[in-house]
JSON list of C-alpha atoms in Angstrom, two decimals:
[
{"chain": "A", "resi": 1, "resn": "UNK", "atom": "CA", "xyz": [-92.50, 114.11, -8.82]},
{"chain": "A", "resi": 2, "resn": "UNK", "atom": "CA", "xyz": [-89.71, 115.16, -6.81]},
{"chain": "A", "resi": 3, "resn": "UNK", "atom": "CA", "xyz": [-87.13, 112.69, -4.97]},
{"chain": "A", "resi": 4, "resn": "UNK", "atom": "CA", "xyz": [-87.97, 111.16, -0.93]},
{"chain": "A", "resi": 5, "resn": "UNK", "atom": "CA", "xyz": [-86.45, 113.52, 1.57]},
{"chain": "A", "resi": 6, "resn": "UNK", "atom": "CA", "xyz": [-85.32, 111.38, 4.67]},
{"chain": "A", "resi": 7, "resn": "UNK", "atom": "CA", "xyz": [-84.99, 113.13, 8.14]},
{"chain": "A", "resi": 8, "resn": "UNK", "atom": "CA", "xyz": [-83.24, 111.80, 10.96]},
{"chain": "A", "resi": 9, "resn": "UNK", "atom": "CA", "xyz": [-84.07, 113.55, 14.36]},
{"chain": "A", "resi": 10, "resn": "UNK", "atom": "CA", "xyz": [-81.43, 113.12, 16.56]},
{"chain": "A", "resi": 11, "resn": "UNK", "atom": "CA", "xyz": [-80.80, 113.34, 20.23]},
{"chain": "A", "resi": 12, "resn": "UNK", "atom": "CA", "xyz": [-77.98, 115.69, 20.72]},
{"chain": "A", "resi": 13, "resn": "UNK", "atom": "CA", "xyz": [-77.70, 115.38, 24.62]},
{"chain": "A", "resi": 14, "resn": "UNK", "atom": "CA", "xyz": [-77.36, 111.69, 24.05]},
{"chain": "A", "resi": 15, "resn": "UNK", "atom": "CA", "xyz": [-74.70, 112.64, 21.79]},
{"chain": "A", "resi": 16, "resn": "UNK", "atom": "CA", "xyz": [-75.77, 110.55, 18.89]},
{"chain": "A", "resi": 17, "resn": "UNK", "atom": "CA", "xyz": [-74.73, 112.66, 15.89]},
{"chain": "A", "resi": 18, "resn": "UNK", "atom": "CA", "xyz": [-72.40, 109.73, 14.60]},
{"chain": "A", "resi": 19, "resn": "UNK", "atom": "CA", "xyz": [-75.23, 107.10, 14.56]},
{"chain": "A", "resi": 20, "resn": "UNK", "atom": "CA", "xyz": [-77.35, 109.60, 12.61]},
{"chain": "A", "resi": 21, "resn": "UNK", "atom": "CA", "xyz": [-74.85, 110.60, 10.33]},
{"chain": "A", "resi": 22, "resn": "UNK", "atom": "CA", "xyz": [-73.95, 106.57, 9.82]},
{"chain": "A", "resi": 23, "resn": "UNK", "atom": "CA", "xyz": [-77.45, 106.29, 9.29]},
{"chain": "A", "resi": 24, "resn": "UNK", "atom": "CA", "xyz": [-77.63, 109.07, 6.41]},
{"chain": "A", "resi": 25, "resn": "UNK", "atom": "CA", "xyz": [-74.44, 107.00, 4.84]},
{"chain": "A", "resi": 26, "resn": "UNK", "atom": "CA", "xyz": [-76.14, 103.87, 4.88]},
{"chain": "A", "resi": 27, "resn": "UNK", "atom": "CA", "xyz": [-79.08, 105.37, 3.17]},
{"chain": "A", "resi": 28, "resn": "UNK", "atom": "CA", "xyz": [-77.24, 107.61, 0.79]},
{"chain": "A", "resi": 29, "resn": "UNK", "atom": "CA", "xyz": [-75.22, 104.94, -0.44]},
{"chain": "A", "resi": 30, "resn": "UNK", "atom": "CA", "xyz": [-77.59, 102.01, -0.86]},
{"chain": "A", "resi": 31, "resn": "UNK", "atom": "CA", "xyz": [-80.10, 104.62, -2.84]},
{"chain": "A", "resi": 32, "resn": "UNK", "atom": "CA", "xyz": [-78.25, 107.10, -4.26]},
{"chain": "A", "resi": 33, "resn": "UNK", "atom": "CA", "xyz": [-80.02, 107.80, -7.64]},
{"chain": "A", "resi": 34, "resn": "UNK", "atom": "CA", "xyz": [-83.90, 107.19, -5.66]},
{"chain": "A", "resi": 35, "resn": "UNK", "atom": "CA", "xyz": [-83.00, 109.65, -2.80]},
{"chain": "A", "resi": 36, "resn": "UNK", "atom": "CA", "xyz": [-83.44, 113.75, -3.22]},
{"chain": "A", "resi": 37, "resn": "UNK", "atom": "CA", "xyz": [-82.24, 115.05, 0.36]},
{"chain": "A", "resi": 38, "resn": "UNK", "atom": "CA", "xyz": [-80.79, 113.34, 3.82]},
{"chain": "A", "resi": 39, "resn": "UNK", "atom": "CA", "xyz": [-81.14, 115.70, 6.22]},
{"chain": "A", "resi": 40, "resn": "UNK", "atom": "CA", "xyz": [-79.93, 115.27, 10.49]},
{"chain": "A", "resi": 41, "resn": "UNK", "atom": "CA", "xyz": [-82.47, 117.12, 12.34]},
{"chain": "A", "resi": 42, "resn": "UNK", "atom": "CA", "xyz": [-81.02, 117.83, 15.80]},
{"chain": "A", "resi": 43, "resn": "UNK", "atom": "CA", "xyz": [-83.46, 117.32, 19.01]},
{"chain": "A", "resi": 44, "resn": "UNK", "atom": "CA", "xyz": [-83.48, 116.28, 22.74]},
{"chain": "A", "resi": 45, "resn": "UNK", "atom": "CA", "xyz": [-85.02, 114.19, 25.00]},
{"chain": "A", "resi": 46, "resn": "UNK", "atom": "CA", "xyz": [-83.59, 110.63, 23.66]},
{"chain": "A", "resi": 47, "resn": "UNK", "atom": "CA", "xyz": [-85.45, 111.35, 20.36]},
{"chain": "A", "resi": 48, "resn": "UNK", "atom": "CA", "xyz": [-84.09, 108.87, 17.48]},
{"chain": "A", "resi": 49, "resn": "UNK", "atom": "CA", "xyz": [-87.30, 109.47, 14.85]},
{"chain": "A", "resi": 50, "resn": "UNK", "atom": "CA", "xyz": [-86.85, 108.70, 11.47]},
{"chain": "A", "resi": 51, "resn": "UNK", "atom": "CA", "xyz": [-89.46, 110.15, 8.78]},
{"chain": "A", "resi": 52, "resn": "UNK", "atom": "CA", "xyz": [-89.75, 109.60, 4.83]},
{"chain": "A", "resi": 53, "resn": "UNK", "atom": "CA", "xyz": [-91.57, 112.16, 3.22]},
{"chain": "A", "resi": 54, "resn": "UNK", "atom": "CA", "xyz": [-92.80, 113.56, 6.53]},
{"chain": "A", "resi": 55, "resn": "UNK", "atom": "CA", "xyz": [-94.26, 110.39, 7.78]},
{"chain": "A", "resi": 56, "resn": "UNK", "atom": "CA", "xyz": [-93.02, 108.46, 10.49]},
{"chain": "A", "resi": 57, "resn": "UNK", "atom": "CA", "xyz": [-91.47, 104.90, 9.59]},
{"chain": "A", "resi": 58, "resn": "UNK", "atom": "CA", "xyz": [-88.80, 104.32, 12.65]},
{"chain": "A", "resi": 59, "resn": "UNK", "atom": "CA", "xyz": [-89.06, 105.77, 16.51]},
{"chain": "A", "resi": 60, "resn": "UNK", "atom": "CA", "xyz": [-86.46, 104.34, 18.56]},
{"chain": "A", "resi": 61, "resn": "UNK", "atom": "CA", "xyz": [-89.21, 105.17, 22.00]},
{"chain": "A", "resi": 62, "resn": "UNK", "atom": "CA", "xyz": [-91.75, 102.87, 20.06]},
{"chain": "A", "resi": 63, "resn": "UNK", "atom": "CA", "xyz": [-89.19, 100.13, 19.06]},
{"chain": "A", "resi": 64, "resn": "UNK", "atom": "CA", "xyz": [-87.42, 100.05, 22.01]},
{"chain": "A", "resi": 65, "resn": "UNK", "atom": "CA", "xyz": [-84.02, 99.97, 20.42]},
{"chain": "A", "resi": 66, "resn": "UNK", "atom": "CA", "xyz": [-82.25, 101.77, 17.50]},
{"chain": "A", "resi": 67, "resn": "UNK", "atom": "CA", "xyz": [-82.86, 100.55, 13.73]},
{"chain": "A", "resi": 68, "resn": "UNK", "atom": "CA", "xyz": [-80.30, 98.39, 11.99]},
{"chain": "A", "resi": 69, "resn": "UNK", "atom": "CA", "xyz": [-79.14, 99.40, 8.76]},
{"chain": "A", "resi": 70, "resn": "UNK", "atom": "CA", "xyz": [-80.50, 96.52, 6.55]},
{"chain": "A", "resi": 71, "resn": "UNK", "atom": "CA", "xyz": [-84.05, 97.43, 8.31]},
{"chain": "A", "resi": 72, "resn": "UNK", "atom": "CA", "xyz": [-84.08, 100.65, 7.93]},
{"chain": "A", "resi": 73, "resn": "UNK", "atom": "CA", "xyz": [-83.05, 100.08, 4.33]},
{"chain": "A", "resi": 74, "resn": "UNK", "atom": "CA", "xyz": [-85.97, 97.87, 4.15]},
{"chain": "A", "resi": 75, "resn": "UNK", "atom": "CA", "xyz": [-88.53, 100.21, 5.20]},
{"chain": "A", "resi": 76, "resn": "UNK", "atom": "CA", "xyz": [-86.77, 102.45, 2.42]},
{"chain": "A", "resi": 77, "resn": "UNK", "atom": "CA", "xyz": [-87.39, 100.46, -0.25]},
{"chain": "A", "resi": 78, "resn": "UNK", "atom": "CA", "xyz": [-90.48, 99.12, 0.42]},
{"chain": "A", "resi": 79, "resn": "UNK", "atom": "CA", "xyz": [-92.04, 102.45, 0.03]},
{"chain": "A", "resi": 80, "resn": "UNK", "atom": "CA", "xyz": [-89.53, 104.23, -2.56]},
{"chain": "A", "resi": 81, "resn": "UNK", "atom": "CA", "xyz": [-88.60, 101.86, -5.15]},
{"chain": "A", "resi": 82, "resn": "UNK", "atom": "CA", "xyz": [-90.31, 98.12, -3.99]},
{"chain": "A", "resi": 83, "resn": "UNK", "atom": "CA", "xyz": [-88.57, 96.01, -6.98]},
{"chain": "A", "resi": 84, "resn": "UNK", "atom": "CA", "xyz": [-84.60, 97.37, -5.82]},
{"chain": "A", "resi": 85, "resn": "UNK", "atom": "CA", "xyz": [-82.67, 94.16, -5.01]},
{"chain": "A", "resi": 86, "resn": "UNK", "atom": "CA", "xyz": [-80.74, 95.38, -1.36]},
{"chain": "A", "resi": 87, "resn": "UNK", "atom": "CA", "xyz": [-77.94, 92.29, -2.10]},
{"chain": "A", "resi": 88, "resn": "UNK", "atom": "CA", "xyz": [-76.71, 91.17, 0.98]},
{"chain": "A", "resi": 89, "resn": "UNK", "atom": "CA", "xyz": [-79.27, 93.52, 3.18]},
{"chain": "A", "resi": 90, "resn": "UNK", "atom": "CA", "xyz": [-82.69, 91.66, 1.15]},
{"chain": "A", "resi": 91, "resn": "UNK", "atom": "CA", "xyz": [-84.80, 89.90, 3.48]},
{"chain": "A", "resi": 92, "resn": "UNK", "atom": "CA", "xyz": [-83.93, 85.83, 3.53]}
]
C-alpha cells in the first residue's frame, strides 16, 4: 500500500505560499515515516483546500478561517495512523 500524498492548494494572488509551505513543515515533521509525498498545488481565487489521498479534509471557504497546525495534524492522524500520540498537539 503506498504512503498518503497530502496536497495543499494554495492561493497565489493572496500570496500565501509561506502558510502552505509552513503547513507542509508541520505535516512533514510530525509524520515523517507515515507520509509518502507533500505537495503545494498553486491556485487562485482565495482557494486554501487541503486533500489526503484526493479527498477533501480542510477548505478554508467552508471553515471560514485557515486550519491550525495541531488540527490539521489531527485530521492527519485520525485517518493515517489513529493510535500516533501528537504530544503536545493531542486533543485534551
Amino acid at each position: 500500500m503506498p504512503l498518503p500524498r497530502l496536497e495543499i492548494n494554495y492561493c497565489t494572488q493572496c500570496r500565501w505560499l509561506l502558510r502552505a509551505a509552513w503547513l507542509a513543515q508541520e505535516v512533514l515533521t510530525t509524520f515523517e515515516l507515515e507520509m509518502g509525498e507533500v505537495a503545494l498545488v498553486p491556485g487562485t481565487g482565495g482557494v486554501l483546500d487541503i486533500r489526503l489521498n484526493g479527498e477533501l479534509i480542510f477548505s478554508r471557504k467552508e471553515a471560514g478561517r485557515f486550519p491550525e497546525a495541531k488540527e490539521l495534524k489531527q485530521l492527519i492522524r485520525d485517518i493515517i495512523a489513529p493510535d500516533k500520540p501528537l504530544g503536545h498537539s493531542d486533543r485534551k
